[in-house]
C-alpha cells in the first residue's frame, strides 16, 4: 500500500515517520525548508513516546507524472488546502482514498468543493501536541498521538473494509487508533477542544497551564466550550455535557507549557487557522441565531490583532 502525506509538518511528519518505522511505503509531499531538510538529513522525531531518526525518505515537492497513491493523508493546515488540491488530484486513481486530518469541521466539504469526488473521501482526525522545532525535526511533547478513522453518514458501507485495513496498519506502527461510527461527532469533539482552547489562548497569550489554573480564565474557557457545544447542537450534532467534561479533563492533563498551533502562528505573525477555528464558528452561530458573547469577544480581539 502506497501511503502519501500531503504536508510534512508536526502531524504528517510524526505519523508518517511511525508508519515508515513499521515498514510501510510512505511518501511525503513537502515544501520549502522542510523539503530541503528531508532531502539532506532525513526526518528526526523527538518524542515522549520514543525518538526516531529516519534517513531514507521519499519526498517531493509535487508528485511525478503518473504517480498514484492508495491512501492520501492530507496534513496541511486549513488555509493551505486549496494550494494542495492540484497535488492531491494528480495522485488519484479509482481506488485512492483521501483522509483529511485537518483542524476544523469543513475539510471533507472543502475537498469536494475543490473537485475531489465524495467516493474518494474518508473521515479522519488526529490528536497530538507537537511542533516542527526546526526543519526536519518534529518535537512531540504531549498527549498520546492518536488517529480516529470513520465513514461519513452517506459513505458506502463497503468502504469499512478500507478503513479497517488502514487501522490495522496504523496500530502495527504503534499509533493509537480508533474507529468511529459517527465521524461527524468525532470531528466536532476535536473542534470543541482545539477551537475553544485555541481562541482563548490566543487572546490571553499564555500556555495551557496558566489558562486552566486561573479561576477567571478557566471559567471563561468552560463558557466558551459551552458556546461551541450550542453551535454543534443547533446543527444536530449531539455534543452533550459529558463530552464537554471529558474535553476539559483532557485539557487538564496536558503539559502546562502546551500551546495550540494557531497560538504559535499568530504570535509569530505567520498565517493561522483563525478563520477555520474562530470565524467559521462565529458565522455558524450567527446563521443559527445563537448568542455567543465569549466567542464574539475572542473573534473581535483576534481580528483586530490580525488586521481583519
mmCIF file of C-alpha atoms in Angstrom, residues 17-247:
data_model
loop_
_atom_site.group_PDB
_atom_site.id
_atom_site.type_symbol
_atom_site.label_atom_id
_atom_site.label_comp_id
_atom_site.label_asym_id
_atom_site.label_seq_id
_atom_site.Cartn_x
_atom_site.Cartn_y
_atom_site.Cartn_z
ATOM 1 C CA UNK A 17 7.632 8.558 10.438
ATOM 2 C CA UNK A 18 5.935 5.958 12.630
ATOM 3 C CA UNK A 19 4.470 4.246 9.556
ATOM 4 C CA UNK A 20 7.905 4.272 7.913
ATOM 5 C CA UNK A 21 9.394 2.654 11.016
ATOM 6 C CA UNK A 22 6.906 -0.193 10.706
ATOM 7 C CA UNK A 23 7.854 -0.854 7.093
ATOM 8 C CA UNK A 24 5.061 0.912 5.217
ATOM 9 C CA UNK A 25 5.621 2.557 1.829
ATOM 10 C CA UNK A 26 5.366 6.260 2.708
ATOM 11 C CA UNK A 27 5.947 9.332 0.561
ATOM 12 C CA UNK A 28 5.844 12.950 1.732
ATOM 13 C CA UNK A 29 4.819 15.986 -0.283
ATOM 14 C CA UNK A 30 6.665 18.881 1.354
ATOM 15 C CA UNK A 31 7.780 22.414 0.582
ATOM 16 C CA UNK A 32 10.485 24.985 1.215
ATOM 17 C CA UNK A 33 12.803 24.450 4.208
ATOM 18 C CA UNK A 34 11.116 21.212 5.258
ATOM 19 C CA UNK A 35 11.571 19.735 1.787
ATOM 20 C CA UNK A 36 15.250 20.655 1.742
ATOM 21 C CA UNK A 37 15.847 19.267 5.243
ATOM 22 C CA UNK A 38 14.150 15.946 4.494
ATOM 23 C CA UNK A 39 16.246 15.508 1.366
ATOM 24 C CA UNK A 40 19.502 16.431 3.094
ATOM 25 C CA UNK A 41 19.205 14.879 6.547
ATOM 26 C CA UNK A 42 16.006 12.865 6.764
ATOM 27 C CA UNK A 43 13.348 13.149 9.452
ATOM 28 C CA UNK A 44 14.020 13.242 13.191
ATOM 29 C CA UNK A 45 11.315 12.617 15.796
ATOM 30 C CA UNK A 46 11.956 13.745 19.376
ATOM 31 C CA UNK A 47 9.108 12.244 21.346
ATOM 32 C CA UNK A 48 7.992 11.333 24.830
ATOM 33 C CA UNK A 49 6.943 8.066 23.165
ATOM 34 C CA UNK A 50 10.426 7.349 21.816
ATOM 35 C CA UNK A 51 12.824 9.121 19.462
ATOM 36 C CA UNK A 52 13.475 8.171 15.850
ATOM 37 C CA UNK A 53 15.778 9.247 13.045
ATOM 38 C CA UNK A 54 14.891 8.154 9.518
ATOM 39 C CA UNK A 55 17.317 8.990 6.733
ATOM 40 C CA UNK A 56 15.786 7.073 3.813
ATOM 41 C CA UNK A 57 12.882 9.386 2.994
ATOM 42 C CA UNK A 58 10.787 9.519 -0.161
ATOM 43 C CA UNK A 59 9.902 13.189 -0.509
ATOM 44 C CA UNK A 60 8.979 15.519 -3.366
ATOM 45 C CA UNK A 61 7.525 18.981 -3.798
ATOM 46 C CA UNK A 62 4.920 17.717 -6.255
ATOM 47 C CA UNK A 63 4.007 14.236 -7.480
ATOM 48 C CA UNK A 64 5.831 12.921 -10.515
ATOM 49 C CA UNK A 65 3.764 12.325 -13.642
ATOM 50 C CA UNK A 66 1.850 9.070 -13.290
ATOM 51 C CA UNK A 67 2.495 8.809 -9.540
ATOM 52 C CA UNK A 68 -0.631 7.369 -7.875
ATOM 53 C CA UNK A 69 -1.429 6.719 -4.223
ATOM 54 C CA UNK A 70 -3.547 4.190 -2.377
ATOM 55 C CA UNK A 71 -4.078 6.369 0.698
ATOM 56 C CA UNK A 72 -3.561 10.127 0.885
ATOM 57 C CA UNK A 73 -3.431 11.711 4.326
ATOM 58 C CA UNK A 74 -3.928 15.463 3.988
ATOM 59 C CA UNK A 75 -1.982 17.095 6.817
ATOM 60 C CA UNK A 76 -1.542 20.671 5.647
ATOM 61 C CA UNK A 77 -3.128 23.499 7.607
ATOM 62 C CA UNK A 78 -6.629 24.578 6.673
ATOM 63 C CA UNK A 79 -5.516 27.706 4.822
ATOM 64 C CA UNK A 80 -3.097 25.606 2.723
ATOM 65 C CA UNK A 81 -5.698 23.136 1.470
ATOM 66 C CA UNK A 82 -6.607 24.991 -1.722
ATOM 67 C CA UNK A 83 -2.961 25.084 -2.741
ATOM 68 C CA UNK A 84 -2.596 21.345 -2.103
ATOM 69 C CA UNK A 85 -5.543 20.325 -4.292
ATOM 70 C CA UNK A 86 -3.599 20.001 -7.580
ATOM 71 C CA UNK A 87 -1.138 17.574 -5.983
ATOM 72 C CA UNK A 88 -3.938 15.546 -4.398
ATOM 73 C CA UNK A 89 -5.908 15.327 -7.640
ATOM 74 C CA UNK A 90 -2.869 14.240 -9.638
ATOM 75 C CA UNK A 91 -2.376 11.206 -7.368
ATOM 76 C CA UNK A 92 -5.953 9.935 -7.583
ATOM 77 C CA UNK A 93 -6.678 6.532 -9.055
ATOM 78 C CA UNK A 94 -10.159 4.968 -8.916
ATOM 79 C CA UNK A 95 -9.273 3.130 -5.691
ATOM 80 C CA UNK A 96 -7.464 6.036 -3.963
ATOM 81 C CA UNK A 97 -8.895 7.205 -0.652
ATOM 82 C CA UNK A 98 -8.228 10.678 0.749
ATOM 83 C CA UNK A 99 -8.295 11.229 4.513
ATOM 84 C CA UNK A 100 -8.091 14.837 5.734
ATOM 85 C CA UNK A 101 -6.502 15.204 9.173
ATOM 86 C CA UNK A 102 -7.037 18.953 9.312
ATOM 87 C CA UNK A 103 -8.377 21.035 12.150
ATOM 88 C CA UNK A 104 -11.891 22.362 11.725
ATOM 89 C CA UNK A 105 -15.072 20.658 10.582
ATOM 90 C CA UNK A 106 -15.183 21.503 6.878
ATOM 91 C CA UNK A 107 -12.220 19.651 5.353
ATOM 92 C CA UNK A 108 -14.265 16.996 3.544
ATOM 93 C CA UNK A 109 -16.671 19.627 2.230
ATOM 94 C CA UNK A 110 -13.769 21.770 1.049
ATOM 95 C CA UNK A 111 -12.183 18.801 -0.720
ATOM 96 C CA UNK A 112 -15.414 18.110 -2.579
ATOM 97 C CA UNK A 113 -15.853 21.772 -3.477
ATOM 98 C CA UNK A 114 -12.290 21.635 -4.798
ATOM 99 C CA UNK A 115 -13.208 18.891 -7.238
ATOM 100 C CA UNK A 116 -12.482 15.646 -5.377
ATOM 101 C CA UNK A 117 -15.387 13.219 -5.668
ATOM 102 C CA UNK A 118 -17.130 12.138 -2.484
ATOM 103 C CA UNK A 119 -16.358 8.455 -3.024
ATOM 104 C CA UNK A 120 -12.639 9.178 -2.600
ATOM 105 C CA UNK A 121 -13.016 10.786 0.836
ATOM 106 C CA UNK A 122 -12.976 9.053 4.224
ATOM 107 C CA UNK A 123 -13.296 10.689 7.628
ATOM 108 C CA UNK A 124 -10.376 11.155 9.958
ATOM 109 C CA UNK A 125 -8.826 13.285 12.658
ATOM 110 C CA UNK A 126 -5.551 13.408 14.534
ATOM 111 C CA UNK A 127 -4.629 14.387 18.069
ATOM 112 C CA UNK A 128 -1.075 15.231 19.038
ATOM 113 C CA UNK A 129 0.754 18.015 20.852
ATOM 114 C CA UNK A 130 3.802 18.569 18.663
ATOM 115 C CA UNK A 131 5.594 21.144 16.558
ATOM 116 C CA UNK A 132 8.335 21.457 13.978
ATOM 117 C CA UNK A 133 11.171 22.690 16.189
ATOM 118 C CA UNK A 134 13.454 23.158 13.176
ATOM 119 C CA UNK A 135 13.313 21.925 9.575
ATOM 120 C CA UNK A 136 13.354 18.139 9.550
ATOM 121 C CA UNK A 137 12.758 17.822 13.302
ATOM 122 C CA UNK A 138 9.388 17.081 14.950
ATOM 123 C CA UNK A 139 9.144 17.629 18.710
ATOM 124 C CA UNK A 140 6.261 15.672 20.323
ATOM 125 C CA UNK A 141 5.732 16.927 23.871
ATOM 126 C CA UNK A 142 2.241 15.944 24.994
ATOM 127 C CA UNK A 143 -0.781 13.685 24.585
ATOM 128 C CA UNK A 144 -0.785 10.182 23.156
ATOM 129 C CA UNK A 145 -0.625 10.574 19.362
ATOM 130 C CA UNK A 146 -3.938 9.282 18.053
ATOM 131 C CA UNK A 147 -5.816 8.929 14.777
ATOM 132 C CA UNK A 148 -9.557 8.317 14.515
ATOM 133 C CA UNK A 149 -10.997 6.955 11.265
ATOM 134 C CA UNK A 150 -14.595 6.566 10.190
ATOM 135 C CA UNK A 151 -17.173 6.702 7.439
ATOM 136 C CA UNK A 152 -19.374 9.704 6.881
ATOM 137 C CA UNK A 153 -23.091 9.075 7.276
ATOM 138 C CA UNK A 154 -23.565 8.933 3.497
ATOM 139 C CA UNK A 155 -20.487 6.802 2.718
ATOM 140 C CA UNK A 156 -20.825 3.371 1.148
ATOM 141 C CA UNK A 157 -20.751 0.616 3.783
ATOM 142 C CA UNK A 158 -18.216 -1.305 1.690
ATOM 143 C CA UNK A 159 -15.658 1.399 2.496
ATOM 144 C CA UNK A 160 -15.403 -0.014 6.024
ATOM 145 C CA UNK A 161 -13.027 -2.675 4.688
ATOM 146 C CA UNK A 162 -10.570 0.037 3.626
ATOM 147 C CA UNK A 163 -10.896 1.758 6.999
ATOM 148 C CA UNK A 164 -10.329 -1.486 8.906
ATOM 149 C CA UNK A 165 -7.233 -2.376 6.882
ATOM 150 C CA UNK A 166 -5.714 1.061 7.371
ATOM 151 C CA UNK A 167 -6.480 0.979 11.090
ATOM 152 C CA UNK A 168 -4.548 -2.273 11.409
ATOM 153 C CA UNK A 169 -1.550 -0.756 9.649
ATOM 154 C CA UNK A 170 -1.624 2.254 11.973
ATOM 155 C CA UNK A 171 -1.841 0.016 15.033
ATOM 156 C CA UNK A 172 1.043 -2.102 13.760
ATOM 157 C CA UNK A 173 3.056 1.130 13.640
ATOM 158 C CA UNK A 174 2.294 1.703 17.323
ATOM 159 C CA UNK A 175 -0.164 4.508 16.636
ATOM 160 C CA UNK A 176 -3.191 4.717 18.910
ATOM 161 C CA UNK A 177 -6.107 4.282 16.504
ATOM 162 C CA UNK A 178 -9.861 4.481 16.939
ATOM 163 C CA UNK A 179 -12.784 3.642 14.668
ATOM 164 C CA UNK A 180 -15.791 5.920 14.918
ATOM 165 C CA UNK A 181 -19.336 5.074 13.875
ATOM 166 C CA UNK A 182 -20.108 8.794 13.950
ATOM 167 C CA UNK A 183 -17.140 10.615 12.465
ATOM 168 C CA UNK A 184 -19.078 13.878 12.274
ATOM 169 C CA UNK A 185 -19.474 13.810 16.065
ATOM 170 C CA UNK A 186 -15.807 12.881 16.486
ATOM 171 C CA UNK A 187 -14.760 15.857 14.365
ATOM 172 C CA UNK A 188 -16.891 18.192 16.472
ATOM 173 C CA UNK A 189 -15.410 16.745 19.663
ATOM 174 C CA UNK A 190 -11.963 17.702 18.430
ATOM 175 C CA UNK A 191 -13.248 21.083 17.245
ATOM 176 C CA UNK A 192 -14.631 21.774 20.718
ATOM 177 C CA UNK A 193 -11.184 21.043 22.129
ATOM 178 C CA UNK A 194 -8.826 22.785 19.731
ATOM 179 C CA UNK A 195 -11.021 25.750 18.770
ATOM 180 C CA UNK A 196 -12.242 26.813 22.210
ATOM 181 C CA UNK A 197 -8.823 26.372 23.821
ATOM 182 C CA UNK A 198 -7.104 27.978 20.837
ATOM 183 C CA UNK A 199 -9.372 31.021 20.692
ATOM 184 C CA UNK A 200 -8.972 31.865 24.367
ATOM 185 C CA UNK A 201 -5.263 31.041 24.472
ATOM 186 C CA UNK A 202 -4.614 33.392 21.562
ATOM 187 C CA UNK A 203 -6.418 36.212 23.350
ATOM 188 C CA UNK A 204 -4.749 35.510 26.714
ATOM 189 C CA UNK A 205 -1.322 34.851 25.159
ATOM 190 C CA UNK A 206 -0.396 32.209 27.721
ATOM 191 C CA UNK A 207 0.159 28.436 27.527
ATOM 192 C CA UNK A 208 -2.432 25.998 28.778
ATOM 193 C CA UNK A 209 -1.124 25.768 32.355
ATOM 194 C CA UNK A 210 -1.888 29.333 33.490
ATOM 195 C CA UNK A 211 -5.048 29.397 31.372
ATOM 196 C CA UNK A 212 -6.633 26.448 33.167
ATOM 197 C CA UNK A 213 -5.284 27.227 36.639
ATOM 198 C CA UNK A 214 -6.501 30.819 36.841
ATOM 199 C CA UNK A 215 -10.081 30.732 38.110
ATOM 200 C CA UNK A 216 -11.191 33.568 35.856
ATOM 201 C CA UNK A 217 -9.826 32.245 32.571
ATOM 202 C CA UNK A 218 -10.886 28.700 33.460
ATOM 203 C CA UNK A 219 -14.467 29.903 33.886
ATOM 204 C CA UNK A 220 -14.307 31.704 30.533
ATOM 205 C CA UNK A 221 -12.910 28.575 28.870
ATOM 206 C CA UNK A 222 -15.791 26.490 30.178
ATOM 207 C CA UNK A 223 -18.343 29.059 28.996
ATOM 208 C CA UNK A 224 -16.638 29.241 25.607
ATOM 209 C CA UNK A 225 -16.782 25.456 25.285
ATOM 210 C CA UNK A 226 -20.493 25.627 26.050
ATOM 211 C CA UNK A 227 -20.924 28.099 23.194
ATOM 212 C CA UNK A 228 -19.189 25.745 20.762
ATOM 213 C CA UNK A 229 -21.391 22.970 22.118
ATOM 214 C CA UNK A 230 -24.504 25.070 21.443
ATOM 215 C CA UNK A 231 -23.397 25.615 17.841
ATOM 216 C CA UNK A 232 -22.934 21.879 17.339
ATOM 217 C CA UNK A 233 -26.291 21.075 18.910
ATOM 218 C CA UNK A 234 -28.026 23.615 16.678
ATOM 219 C CA UNK A 235 -26.664 21.632 13.721
ATOM 220 C CA UNK A 236 -27.962 18.354 15.208
ATOM 221 C CA UNK A 237 -24.546 17.198 16.334
ATOM 222 C CA UNK A 238 -25.134 15.829 19.818
ATOM 223 C CA UNK A 239 -22.318 17.253 21.911
ATOM 224 C CA UNK A 240 -23.510 16.599 25.466
ATOM 225 C CA UNK A 241 -22.241 17.754 28.849
ATOM 226 C CA UNK A 242 -20.221 14.574 29.314
ATOM 227 C CA UNK A 243 -18.211 15.389 26.184
ATOM 228 C CA UNK A 244 -17.557 18.901 27.493
ATOM 229 C CA UNK A 245 -16.414 17.468 30.836
ATOM 230 C CA UNK A 246 -14.160 14.916 29.127
ATOM 231 C CA UNK A 247 -12.640 17.629 26.941
#
